[in-house]
Short mmCIF file of N, CA and C in Angstrom, two decimals:
data_model
loop_
_atom_site.label_atom_id
_atom_site.label_comp_id
_atom_site.label_asym_id
_atom_site.label_seq_id
_atom_site.Cartn_x
_atom_site.Cartn_y
_atom_site.Cartn_z
N MET A 1 -46.06 -129.58 17.44
CA MET A 1 -45.07 -129.99 16.46
C MET A 1 -44.70 -131.45 16.75
N SER A 2 -44.63 -132.26 15.73
CA SER A 2 -44.34 -133.68 15.91
C SER A 2 -42.86 -133.90 16.21
N GLY A 3 -42.57 -135.07 16.78
CA GLY A 3 -41.19 -135.42 17.10
C GLY A 3 -40.31 -135.45 15.87
N ALA A 4 -40.85 -135.95 14.76
CA ALA A 4 -40.08 -136.00 13.51
C ALA A 4 -39.76 -134.59 13.01
N ARG A 5 -40.72 -133.69 13.15
CA ARG A 5 -40.51 -132.30 12.71
C ARG A 5 -39.45 -131.62 13.58
N ILE A 6 -39.50 -131.84 14.88
CA ILE A 6 -38.50 -131.27 15.79
C ILE A 6 -37.12 -131.80 15.44
N SER A 7 -37.01 -133.11 15.18
CA SER A 7 -35.73 -133.70 14.80
C SER A 7 -35.21 -133.09 13.50
N SER A 8 -36.09 -132.84 12.57
CA SER A 8 -35.71 -132.24 11.29
C SER A 8 -35.17 -130.82 11.50
N VAL A 9 -35.83 -130.05 12.35
CA VAL A 9 -35.38 -128.68 12.65
C VAL A 9 -34.01 -128.72 13.31
N ILE A 10 -33.83 -129.61 14.27
CA ILE A 10 -32.54 -129.71 14.97
C ILE A 10 -31.43 -130.10 14.00
N ARG A 11 -31.68 -131.03 13.09
CA ARG A 11 -30.68 -131.42 12.08
C ARG A 11 -30.34 -130.24 11.18
N SER A 12 -31.35 -129.47 10.78
CA SER A 12 -31.12 -128.31 9.92
C SER A 12 -30.25 -127.27 10.62
N ILE A 13 -30.53 -127.02 11.87
CA ILE A 13 -29.74 -126.06 12.64
C ILE A 13 -28.31 -126.57 12.75
N GLY A 14 -28.15 -127.86 13.01
CA GLY A 14 -26.82 -128.44 13.14
C GLY A 14 -25.99 -128.35 11.87
N ARG A 15 -26.65 -128.32 10.72
CA ARG A 15 -25.94 -128.19 9.44
C ARG A 15 -25.61 -126.73 9.11
N SER A 16 -26.17 -125.81 9.83
CA SER A 16 -25.96 -124.39 9.56
C SER A 16 -24.56 -123.97 10.02
N SER A 17 -23.74 -123.50 9.08
CA SER A 17 -22.40 -123.05 9.46
C SER A 17 -22.49 -121.80 10.34
N PHE A 18 -23.51 -120.98 10.12
CA PHE A 18 -23.71 -119.80 10.98
C PHE A 18 -23.90 -120.25 12.42
N PHE A 19 -24.78 -121.21 12.64
CA PHE A 19 -25.07 -121.68 13.99
C PHE A 19 -23.86 -122.38 14.60
N ARG A 20 -23.22 -123.28 13.84
CA ARG A 20 -22.05 -124.00 14.36
C ARG A 20 -20.94 -123.03 14.75
N ASN A 21 -20.68 -122.04 13.91
CA ASN A 21 -19.64 -121.06 14.22
C ASN A 21 -20.00 -120.23 15.44
N SER A 22 -21.26 -119.85 15.57
CA SER A 22 -21.68 -119.06 16.72
C SER A 22 -21.55 -119.85 18.01
N VAL A 23 -21.95 -121.12 17.98
CA VAL A 23 -21.82 -121.97 19.16
C VAL A 23 -20.35 -122.16 19.52
N PHE A 24 -19.52 -122.35 18.51
CA PHE A 24 -18.08 -122.51 18.74
C PHE A 24 -17.50 -121.28 19.44
N VAL A 25 -17.82 -120.10 18.93
CA VAL A 25 -17.29 -118.86 19.52
C VAL A 25 -17.86 -118.66 20.93
N GLY A 26 -19.13 -118.98 21.14
CA GLY A 26 -19.68 -118.92 22.49
C GLY A 26 -18.91 -119.80 23.45
N GLY A 27 -18.56 -121.00 23.00
CA GLY A 27 -17.76 -121.91 23.82
C GLY A 27 -16.38 -121.35 24.11
N ILE A 28 -15.78 -120.70 23.12
CA ILE A 28 -14.45 -120.09 23.30
C ILE A 28 -14.51 -119.00 24.38
N PHE A 29 -15.53 -118.16 24.32
CA PHE A 29 -15.63 -117.08 25.31
C PHE A 29 -15.89 -117.64 26.71
N ALA A 30 -16.75 -118.63 26.82
CA ALA A 30 -17.01 -119.25 28.13
C ALA A 30 -15.74 -119.92 28.65
N ALA A 31 -15.02 -120.62 27.78
CA ALA A 31 -13.77 -121.28 28.18
C ALA A 31 -12.72 -120.27 28.62
N SER A 32 -12.72 -119.10 27.99
CA SER A 32 -11.75 -118.06 28.36
C SER A 32 -12.01 -117.54 29.77
N GLU A 33 -13.25 -117.29 30.11
CA GLU A 33 -13.55 -116.84 31.47
C GLU A 33 -13.25 -117.95 32.47
N PHE A 34 -13.59 -119.19 32.13
CA PHE A 34 -13.27 -120.33 33.00
C PHE A 34 -11.75 -120.41 33.22
N THR A 35 -10.98 -120.21 32.15
CA THR A 35 -9.52 -120.23 32.26
C THR A 35 -9.02 -119.12 33.16
N GLN A 36 -9.57 -117.92 33.01
CA GLN A 36 -9.15 -116.81 33.86
C GLN A 36 -9.46 -117.08 35.33
N GLU A 37 -10.63 -117.63 35.60
CA GLU A 37 -10.98 -117.94 36.99
C GLU A 37 -10.06 -119.03 37.54
N THR A 38 -9.66 -119.96 36.70
CA THR A 38 -8.73 -121.01 37.12
C THR A 38 -7.36 -120.40 37.41
N ILE A 39 -6.89 -119.52 36.55
CA ILE A 39 -5.58 -118.89 36.72
C ILE A 39 -5.51 -118.08 38.01
N ILE A 40 -6.57 -117.32 38.29
CA ILE A 40 -6.53 -116.50 39.51
C ILE A 40 -6.85 -117.31 40.76
N GLY A 41 -7.29 -118.54 40.57
CA GLY A 41 -7.50 -119.44 41.71
C GLY A 41 -8.74 -119.15 42.53
N VAL A 42 -9.87 -118.93 41.87
CA VAL A 42 -11.09 -118.69 42.62
C VAL A 42 -11.46 -119.94 43.42
N GLU A 43 -12.08 -119.72 44.56
CA GLU A 43 -12.52 -120.86 45.36
C GLU A 43 -13.75 -121.52 44.76
N LYS A 44 -14.62 -120.70 44.17
CA LYS A 44 -15.82 -121.23 43.54
C LYS A 44 -16.01 -120.51 42.21
N TYR A 45 -16.16 -121.29 41.15
CA TYR A 45 -16.33 -120.70 39.83
C TYR A 45 -17.63 -119.90 39.76
N ASP A 46 -17.56 -118.75 39.09
CA ASP A 46 -18.73 -117.91 38.88
C ASP A 46 -19.43 -118.39 37.61
N VAL A 47 -20.32 -119.37 37.77
CA VAL A 47 -20.99 -120.00 36.64
C VAL A 47 -21.80 -118.97 35.85
N GLY A 48 -22.42 -118.03 36.56
CA GLY A 48 -23.19 -116.99 35.88
C GLY A 48 -22.32 -116.16 34.96
N LYS A 49 -21.15 -115.77 35.43
CA LYS A 49 -20.24 -114.97 34.62
C LYS A 49 -19.73 -115.78 33.43
N ILE A 50 -19.38 -117.04 33.67
CA ILE A 50 -18.92 -117.90 32.58
C ILE A 50 -20.01 -118.01 31.52
N CYS A 51 -21.24 -118.19 31.97
CA CYS A 51 -22.37 -118.29 31.03
C CYS A 51 -22.60 -116.99 30.28
N ARG A 52 -22.44 -115.86 30.96
CA ARG A 52 -22.62 -114.56 30.28
C ARG A 52 -21.58 -114.39 29.17
N PHE A 53 -20.34 -114.79 29.43
CA PHE A 53 -19.33 -114.72 28.39
C PHE A 53 -19.72 -115.62 27.22
N GLY A 54 -20.22 -116.82 27.53
CA GLY A 54 -20.67 -117.73 26.49
C GLY A 54 -21.81 -117.16 25.67
N VAL A 55 -22.77 -116.56 26.35
CA VAL A 55 -23.92 -115.95 25.67
C VAL A 55 -23.44 -114.81 24.77
N PHE A 56 -22.51 -114.01 25.27
CA PHE A 56 -21.98 -112.93 24.45
C PHE A 56 -21.35 -113.49 23.17
N GLY A 57 -20.50 -114.50 23.31
CA GLY A 57 -19.86 -115.10 22.13
C GLY A 57 -20.86 -115.70 21.18
N LEU A 58 -21.87 -116.38 21.74
CA LEU A 58 -22.90 -117.03 20.93
C LEU A 58 -23.78 -116.02 20.20
N CYS A 59 -24.19 -114.98 20.90
CA CYS A 59 -25.20 -114.06 20.36
C CYS A 59 -24.63 -112.83 19.65
N PHE A 60 -23.39 -112.45 19.95
CA PHE A 60 -22.82 -111.27 19.30
C PHE A 60 -21.56 -111.60 18.51
N ASN A 61 -20.53 -112.05 19.19
CA ASN A 61 -19.24 -112.20 18.54
C ASN A 61 -19.25 -113.24 17.43
N GLY A 62 -19.83 -114.41 17.67
CA GLY A 62 -19.90 -115.44 16.64
C GLY A 62 -20.66 -114.97 15.41
N PRO A 63 -21.90 -114.49 15.57
CA PRO A 63 -22.64 -114.00 14.41
C PRO A 63 -21.96 -112.81 13.71
N PHE A 64 -21.38 -111.92 14.50
CA PHE A 64 -20.69 -110.77 13.92
C PHE A 64 -19.52 -111.22 13.05
N ASN A 65 -18.67 -112.10 13.61
CA ASN A 65 -17.51 -112.58 12.84
C ASN A 65 -17.94 -113.33 11.58
N TYR A 66 -18.93 -114.19 11.72
CA TYR A 66 -19.41 -114.96 10.57
C TYR A 66 -19.86 -114.02 9.45
N THR A 67 -20.68 -113.06 9.80
CA THR A 67 -21.22 -112.11 8.82
C THR A 67 -20.11 -111.23 8.24
N TRP A 68 -19.23 -110.75 9.10
CA TRP A 68 -18.15 -109.87 8.68
C TRP A 68 -17.22 -110.56 7.67
N PHE A 69 -16.79 -111.79 8.00
CA PHE A 69 -15.87 -112.48 7.10
C PHE A 69 -16.53 -112.84 5.78
N ARG A 70 -17.80 -113.17 5.81
CA ARG A 70 -18.51 -113.46 4.55
C ARG A 70 -18.60 -112.19 3.70
N LEU A 71 -18.86 -111.05 4.34
CA LEU A 71 -18.91 -109.77 3.62
C LEU A 71 -17.55 -109.44 3.01
N LEU A 72 -16.49 -109.58 3.80
CA LEU A 72 -15.15 -109.29 3.27
C LEU A 72 -14.81 -110.20 2.09
N ASP A 73 -15.10 -111.50 2.25
CA ASP A 73 -14.77 -112.44 1.18
C ASP A 73 -15.62 -112.22 -0.07
N ALA A 74 -16.85 -111.77 0.12
CA ALA A 74 -17.72 -111.51 -1.04
C ALA A 74 -17.29 -110.25 -1.78
N THR A 75 -16.86 -109.23 -1.05
CA THR A 75 -16.49 -107.97 -1.69
C THR A 75 -15.04 -107.94 -2.15
N MET A 76 -14.20 -108.76 -1.52
CA MET A 76 -12.78 -108.81 -1.90
C MET A 76 -12.32 -110.26 -1.95
N PRO A 77 -12.74 -111.00 -2.98
CA PRO A 77 -12.34 -112.40 -3.05
C PRO A 77 -10.84 -112.52 -3.35
N GLY A 78 -10.27 -113.61 -2.90
CA GLY A 78 -8.86 -113.87 -3.18
C GLY A 78 -8.00 -113.81 -1.95
N LYS A 79 -6.73 -114.24 -2.14
CA LYS A 79 -5.80 -114.31 -1.01
C LYS A 79 -4.46 -113.68 -1.32
N THR A 80 -4.40 -112.83 -2.33
CA THR A 80 -3.12 -112.18 -2.61
C THR A 80 -2.74 -111.31 -1.43
N LEU A 81 -1.47 -110.97 -1.34
CA LEU A 81 -1.01 -110.12 -0.24
C LEU A 81 -1.73 -108.78 -0.26
N GLN A 82 -1.94 -108.23 -1.45
CA GLN A 82 -2.63 -106.93 -1.57
C GLN A 82 -4.06 -107.02 -1.02
N ILE A 83 -4.77 -108.07 -1.38
CA ILE A 83 -6.15 -108.24 -0.89
C ILE A 83 -6.14 -108.50 0.62
N ALA A 84 -5.20 -109.33 1.09
CA ALA A 84 -5.11 -109.62 2.52
C ALA A 84 -4.86 -108.34 3.32
N VAL A 85 -4.01 -107.46 2.82
CA VAL A 85 -3.73 -106.20 3.51
C VAL A 85 -4.96 -105.29 3.51
N LYS A 86 -5.70 -105.25 2.41
CA LYS A 86 -6.93 -104.45 2.37
C LYS A 86 -7.95 -104.97 3.39
N LYS A 87 -8.12 -106.30 3.42
CA LYS A 87 -9.05 -106.89 4.39
C LYS A 87 -8.60 -106.58 5.81
N LEU A 88 -7.29 -106.69 6.03
CA LEU A 88 -6.74 -106.42 7.36
C LEU A 88 -7.01 -104.98 7.79
N ALA A 89 -6.79 -104.04 6.87
CA ALA A 89 -7.04 -102.62 7.20
C ALA A 89 -8.51 -102.40 7.55
N LEU A 90 -9.40 -102.93 6.73
CA LEU A 90 -10.83 -102.79 7.02
C LEU A 90 -11.19 -103.47 8.34
N ASP A 91 -10.62 -104.64 8.56
CA ASP A 91 -10.91 -105.38 9.78
C ASP A 91 -10.54 -104.56 11.02
N GLN A 92 -9.36 -103.97 11.01
CA GLN A 92 -8.89 -103.24 12.18
C GLN A 92 -9.55 -101.86 12.33
N LEU A 93 -9.91 -101.25 11.21
CA LEU A 93 -10.49 -99.90 11.28
C LEU A 93 -12.01 -99.90 11.38
N VAL A 94 -12.68 -100.97 10.94
CA VAL A 94 -14.14 -101.02 10.98
C VAL A 94 -14.63 -102.06 11.99
N ALA A 95 -14.24 -103.31 11.79
CA ALA A 95 -14.79 -104.39 12.62
C ALA A 95 -14.24 -104.37 14.05
N ALA A 96 -12.94 -104.13 14.20
CA ALA A 96 -12.35 -104.20 15.54
C ALA A 96 -12.98 -103.19 16.53
N PRO A 97 -13.17 -101.92 16.14
CA PRO A 97 -13.82 -101.00 17.08
C PRO A 97 -15.25 -101.44 17.44
N ILE A 98 -15.96 -102.00 16.47
CA ILE A 98 -17.31 -102.49 16.74
C ILE A 98 -17.25 -103.67 17.71
N ALA A 99 -16.32 -104.60 17.46
CA ALA A 99 -16.20 -105.78 18.31
C ALA A 99 -15.78 -105.42 19.73
N VAL A 100 -14.82 -104.51 19.88
CA VAL A 100 -14.36 -104.11 21.21
C VAL A 100 -15.48 -103.38 21.96
N SER A 101 -16.11 -102.42 21.31
CA SER A 101 -17.23 -101.70 21.95
C SER A 101 -18.37 -102.66 22.26
N GLY A 102 -18.66 -103.53 21.29
CA GLY A 102 -19.72 -104.52 21.49
C GLY A 102 -19.45 -105.42 22.68
N PHE A 103 -18.18 -105.77 22.88
CA PHE A 103 -17.82 -106.61 24.03
C PHE A 103 -18.18 -105.91 25.34
N PHE A 104 -17.69 -104.70 25.53
CA PHE A 104 -17.93 -104.00 26.79
C PHE A 104 -19.41 -103.68 26.98
N ILE A 105 -20.06 -103.19 25.93
CA ILE A 105 -21.49 -102.86 26.02
C ILE A 105 -22.32 -104.11 26.24
N GLY A 106 -22.03 -105.15 25.46
CA GLY A 106 -22.77 -106.41 25.60
C GLY A 106 -22.64 -107.02 26.98
N MET A 107 -21.42 -107.04 27.51
CA MET A 107 -21.23 -107.60 28.84
C MET A 107 -21.92 -106.74 29.90
N ASP A 108 -21.88 -105.43 29.73
CA ASP A 108 -22.58 -104.55 30.68
C ASP A 108 -24.09 -104.79 30.64
N ILE A 109 -24.64 -105.02 29.45
CA ILE A 109 -26.06 -105.33 29.34
C ILE A 109 -26.37 -106.65 30.04
N LEU A 110 -25.55 -107.67 29.76
CA LEU A 110 -25.78 -108.98 30.37
C LEU A 110 -25.64 -108.97 31.89
N GLU A 111 -24.82 -108.04 32.38
CA GLU A 111 -24.64 -107.93 33.83
C GLU A 111 -25.61 -106.94 34.46
N GLY A 112 -26.46 -106.32 33.66
CA GLY A 112 -27.47 -105.42 34.18
C GLY A 112 -26.92 -104.11 34.73
N ARG A 113 -25.81 -103.66 34.18
CA ARG A 113 -25.23 -102.39 34.66
C ARG A 113 -26.06 -101.22 34.19
N GLU A 114 -26.04 -100.18 34.98
CA GLU A 114 -26.85 -99.01 34.67
C GLU A 114 -26.28 -98.22 33.49
N ASP A 115 -24.98 -97.95 33.51
CA ASP A 115 -24.34 -97.20 32.43
C ASP A 115 -23.62 -98.20 31.54
N ILE A 116 -24.30 -98.63 30.48
CA ILE A 116 -23.75 -99.68 29.63
C ILE A 116 -22.63 -99.18 28.71
N PHE A 117 -22.39 -97.88 28.67
CA PHE A 117 -21.36 -97.33 27.80
C PHE A 117 -20.08 -96.95 28.54
N ARG A 118 -20.12 -96.93 29.86
CA ARG A 118 -18.97 -96.46 30.66
C ARG A 118 -17.70 -97.23 30.34
N GLU A 119 -17.75 -98.55 30.45
CA GLU A 119 -16.54 -99.34 30.23
C GLU A 119 -16.05 -99.24 28.78
N ALA A 120 -16.96 -99.18 27.84
CA ALA A 120 -16.56 -99.04 26.43
C ALA A 120 -15.80 -97.74 26.24
N LYS A 121 -16.27 -96.66 26.86
CA LYS A 121 -15.59 -95.37 26.74
C LYS A 121 -14.25 -95.38 27.47
N GLU A 122 -14.21 -95.98 28.65
CA GLU A 122 -13.00 -95.95 29.47
C GLU A 122 -11.94 -96.94 29.00
N LYS A 123 -12.35 -98.14 28.63
CA LYS A 123 -11.38 -99.19 28.30
C LYS A 123 -11.29 -99.49 26.81
N GLY A 124 -12.29 -99.06 26.05
CA GLY A 124 -12.33 -99.40 24.63
C GLY A 124 -11.13 -98.96 23.81
N PRO A 125 -10.74 -97.68 23.85
CA PRO A 125 -9.62 -97.25 22.99
C PRO A 125 -8.32 -97.99 23.28
N ALA A 126 -7.96 -98.16 24.54
CA ALA A 126 -6.72 -98.86 24.86
C ALA A 126 -6.81 -100.34 24.52
N THR A 127 -7.99 -100.92 24.68
CA THR A 127 -8.18 -102.32 24.32
C THR A 127 -8.07 -102.50 22.82
N TRP A 128 -8.65 -101.58 22.05
CA TRP A 128 -8.53 -101.64 20.59
C TRP A 128 -7.07 -101.52 20.19
N LEU A 129 -6.33 -100.62 20.81
CA LEU A 129 -4.91 -100.44 20.48
C LEU A 129 -4.12 -101.72 20.80
N ALA A 130 -4.39 -102.31 21.94
CA ALA A 130 -3.73 -103.58 22.28
C ALA A 130 -4.13 -104.65 21.26
N GLY A 131 -5.38 -104.61 20.84
CA GLY A 131 -5.86 -105.57 19.85
C GLY A 131 -5.16 -105.44 18.51
N CYS A 132 -4.79 -104.22 18.14
CA CYS A 132 -4.06 -104.04 16.88
C CYS A 132 -2.74 -104.80 16.91
N GLY A 133 -2.05 -104.74 18.04
CA GLY A 133 -0.80 -105.47 18.18
C GLY A 133 -1.00 -106.98 18.12
N PHE A 134 -2.14 -107.44 18.60
CA PHE A 134 -2.43 -108.87 18.61
C PHE A 134 -3.04 -109.34 17.29
N TRP A 135 -4.04 -108.61 16.82
CA TRP A 135 -4.83 -109.08 15.68
C TRP A 135 -4.20 -108.82 14.32
N VAL A 136 -3.34 -107.83 14.18
CA VAL A 136 -2.76 -107.56 12.86
C VAL A 136 -2.03 -108.78 12.32
N PRO A 137 -1.08 -109.36 13.07
CA PRO A 137 -0.43 -110.57 12.50
C PRO A 137 -1.40 -111.75 12.39
N ALA A 138 -2.30 -111.90 13.37
CA ALA A 138 -3.24 -113.02 13.33
C ALA A 138 -4.16 -112.93 12.11
N GLN A 139 -4.65 -111.75 11.83
CA GLN A 139 -5.57 -111.59 10.70
C GLN A 139 -4.84 -111.60 9.36
N LEU A 140 -3.60 -111.18 9.34
CA LEU A 140 -2.84 -111.28 8.09
C LEU A 140 -2.70 -112.75 7.71
N ILE A 141 -2.40 -113.59 8.67
CA ILE A 141 -2.35 -115.04 8.43
C ILE A 141 -3.72 -115.53 7.97
N ASN A 142 -4.76 -115.09 8.66
CA ASN A 142 -6.13 -115.49 8.33
C ASN A 142 -6.46 -115.15 6.88
N PHE A 143 -6.29 -113.91 6.49
CA PHE A 143 -6.71 -113.46 5.17
C PHE A 143 -5.81 -113.98 4.05
N LYS A 144 -4.56 -114.27 4.37
CA LYS A 144 -3.62 -114.74 3.34
C LYS A 144 -3.65 -116.26 3.18
N PHE A 145 -3.82 -117.01 4.28
CA PHE A 145 -3.62 -118.45 4.21
C PHE A 145 -4.82 -119.32 4.57
N VAL A 146 -5.79 -118.80 5.30
CA VAL A 146 -6.90 -119.62 5.79
C VAL A 146 -8.04 -119.62 4.77
N ALA A 147 -8.55 -120.80 4.47
CA ALA A 147 -9.69 -120.92 3.55
C ALA A 147 -10.91 -120.23 4.16
N PRO A 148 -11.72 -119.55 3.34
CA PRO A 148 -12.86 -118.80 3.88
C PRO A 148 -13.77 -119.59 4.80
N HIS A 149 -14.03 -120.85 4.51
CA HIS A 149 -14.95 -121.62 5.36
C HIS A 149 -14.33 -122.00 6.70
N PHE A 150 -13.02 -121.75 6.88
CA PHE A 150 -12.37 -122.02 8.17
C PHE A 150 -12.05 -120.73 8.94
N ARG A 151 -12.40 -119.57 8.39
CA ARG A 151 -12.01 -118.30 9.01
C ARG A 151 -12.55 -118.14 10.43
N VAL A 152 -13.83 -118.40 10.63
CA VAL A 152 -14.41 -118.19 11.97
C VAL A 152 -13.79 -119.17 12.96
N VAL A 153 -13.53 -120.38 12.54
CA VAL A 153 -12.90 -121.36 13.44
C VAL A 153 -11.48 -120.93 13.78
N TYR A 154 -10.70 -120.53 12.76
CA TYR A 154 -9.34 -120.04 13.00
C TYR A 154 -9.37 -118.86 13.98
N VAL A 155 -10.22 -117.89 13.68
CA VAL A 155 -10.31 -116.71 14.54
C VAL A 155 -10.79 -117.10 15.93
N GLY A 156 -11.68 -118.08 16.01
CA GLY A 156 -12.14 -118.54 17.33
C GLY A 156 -11.02 -119.11 18.15
N ILE A 157 -10.16 -119.89 17.53
CA ILE A 157 -9.03 -120.48 18.26
C ILE A 157 -8.07 -119.38 18.72
N VAL A 158 -7.74 -118.47 17.80
CA VAL A 158 -6.87 -117.35 18.17
C VAL A 158 -7.56 -116.46 19.20
N ALA A 159 -8.87 -116.34 19.05
CA ALA A 159 -9.64 -115.49 19.98
C ALA A 159 -9.66 -116.04 21.39
N PHE A 160 -9.38 -117.33 21.56
CA PHE A 160 -9.29 -117.88 22.91
C PHE A 160 -8.23 -117.09 23.70
N LEU A 161 -7.10 -116.82 23.07
CA LEU A 161 -6.06 -116.02 23.73
C LEU A 161 -6.54 -114.59 23.95
N TRP A 162 -7.14 -114.02 22.91
CA TRP A 162 -7.62 -112.64 23.00
C TRP A 162 -8.74 -112.52 24.05
N ALA A 163 -9.65 -113.47 24.05
CA ALA A 163 -10.76 -113.43 25.02
C ALA A 163 -10.24 -113.57 26.44
N ASN A 164 -9.17 -114.31 26.63
CA ASN A 164 -8.55 -114.37 27.96
C ASN A 164 -8.05 -112.98 28.36
N PHE A 165 -7.47 -112.27 27.41
CA PHE A 165 -7.04 -110.90 27.68
C PHE A 165 -8.24 -110.01 28.01
N LEU A 166 -9.33 -110.15 27.24
CA LEU A 166 -10.53 -109.35 27.51
C LEU A 166 -11.10 -109.66 28.90
N CYS A 167 -11.11 -110.94 29.27
CA CYS A 167 -11.58 -111.31 30.60
C CYS A 167 -10.72 -110.65 31.67
N TYR A 168 -9.42 -110.64 31.42
CA TYR A 168 -8.47 -110.03 32.35
C TYR A 168 -8.73 -108.52 32.45
N VAL A 169 -8.89 -107.87 31.30
CA VAL A 169 -9.15 -106.42 31.28
C VAL A 169 -10.47 -106.11 31.96
N ARG A 170 -11.48 -106.90 31.68
CA ARG A 170 -12.81 -106.68 32.27
C ARG A 170 -12.75 -106.80 33.79
N ARG A 171 -11.94 -107.73 34.26
CA ARG A 171 -11.80 -107.98 35.70
C ARG A 171 -10.99 -106.86 36.37
N SER A 172 -10.11 -106.21 35.61
CA SER A 172 -9.23 -105.20 36.20
C SER A 172 -10.06 -104.01 36.68
N HIS A 173 -9.58 -103.42 37.72
CA HIS A 173 -10.28 -102.26 38.26
C HIS A 173 -9.82 -100.97 37.61
N GLY A 174 -8.65 -101.03 36.98
CA GLY A 174 -8.15 -99.85 36.29
C GLY A 174 -9.02 -99.56 35.09
N SER A 175 -9.24 -98.30 34.84
CA SER A 175 -10.09 -97.98 33.71
C SER A 175 -9.47 -96.95 32.80
N SER A 176 -8.35 -96.40 33.18
CA SER A 176 -7.76 -95.39 32.32
C SER A 176 -6.89 -96.05 31.26
N GLU A 177 -6.57 -95.30 30.25
CA GLU A 177 -5.71 -95.82 29.19
C GLU A 177 -4.34 -96.19 29.76
N ALA A 178 -3.83 -95.41 30.71
CA ALA A 178 -2.54 -95.71 31.34
C ALA A 178 -2.61 -97.04 32.09
N ASP A 179 -3.73 -97.28 32.81
CA ASP A 179 -3.90 -98.55 33.52
C ASP A 179 -3.89 -99.72 32.55
N LEU A 180 -4.59 -99.59 31.42
CA LEU A 180 -4.64 -100.67 30.45
C LEU A 180 -3.30 -100.86 29.76
N THR A 181 -2.56 -99.78 29.52
CA THR A 181 -1.23 -99.90 28.94
C THR A 181 -0.34 -100.69 29.89
N GLU A 182 -0.45 -100.43 31.17
CA GLU A 182 0.32 -101.17 32.17
C GLU A 182 -0.06 -102.65 32.16
N ILE A 183 -1.35 -102.95 32.04
CA ILE A 183 -1.81 -104.34 31.97
C ILE A 183 -1.21 -105.02 30.74
N VAL A 184 -1.26 -104.36 29.59
CA VAL A 184 -0.73 -104.93 28.36
C VAL A 184 0.77 -105.19 28.52
N GLU A 185 1.49 -104.24 29.11
CA GLU A 185 2.94 -104.43 29.31
C GLU A 185 3.21 -105.61 30.22
N ARG A 186 2.41 -105.79 31.29
CA ARG A 186 2.60 -106.93 32.20
C ARG A 186 2.34 -108.23 31.47
N VAL A 187 1.28 -108.28 30.66
CA VAL A 187 0.97 -109.50 29.92
C VAL A 187 2.06 -109.82 28.92
N GLU A 188 2.56 -108.80 28.21
CA GLU A 188 3.64 -109.01 27.23
C GLU A 188 4.93 -109.46 27.89
N SER A 189 5.22 -108.94 29.09
CA SER A 189 6.45 -109.33 29.76
C SER A 189 6.42 -110.78 30.24
N ARG A 190 5.21 -111.33 30.44
CA ARG A 190 5.08 -112.73 30.85
C ARG A 190 5.21 -113.67 29.67
N ALA A 191 4.98 -113.15 28.47
CA ALA A 191 5.03 -114.02 27.27
C ALA A 191 6.44 -114.37 26.86
#
């Protein structure tokens, strides 16, 4: 392939909103793990773990959000309160469980764990419930006020906070719903 052809391909990829949004979300996830490692005061950053979070955001969360929001906007155009509430309900009842399970399963795959479903089963329901408290107001703002072409970026910025929570939950040794409820209460009490 010639140099001019390679440059043309790179420019085309750079113009792709799918690609830009996916890279952005990958960066958000990597930054979240970096932030968590900074907060806990690690002596040496776990570059592999930071990269795995970035790869997860790039390869799963970014593409998933991009596709999901385009589907919602195509099937339910508009920003009325009624439409925003419908999108919000679908988001929390359909997309959120997929995203939470995908997070735990995806990270387990990237880390080479033997039982890739264990953490999703143990931590998924409580994480989804915590997510409802976080994402319901965030997504209501998204669906009511944010222009469709800015949705993934808006969610990415808000997701920086959420991804920090996911990094924290992933790092926690507790796996029961009671343990995660305690974690959520500790995080809320600090806010």
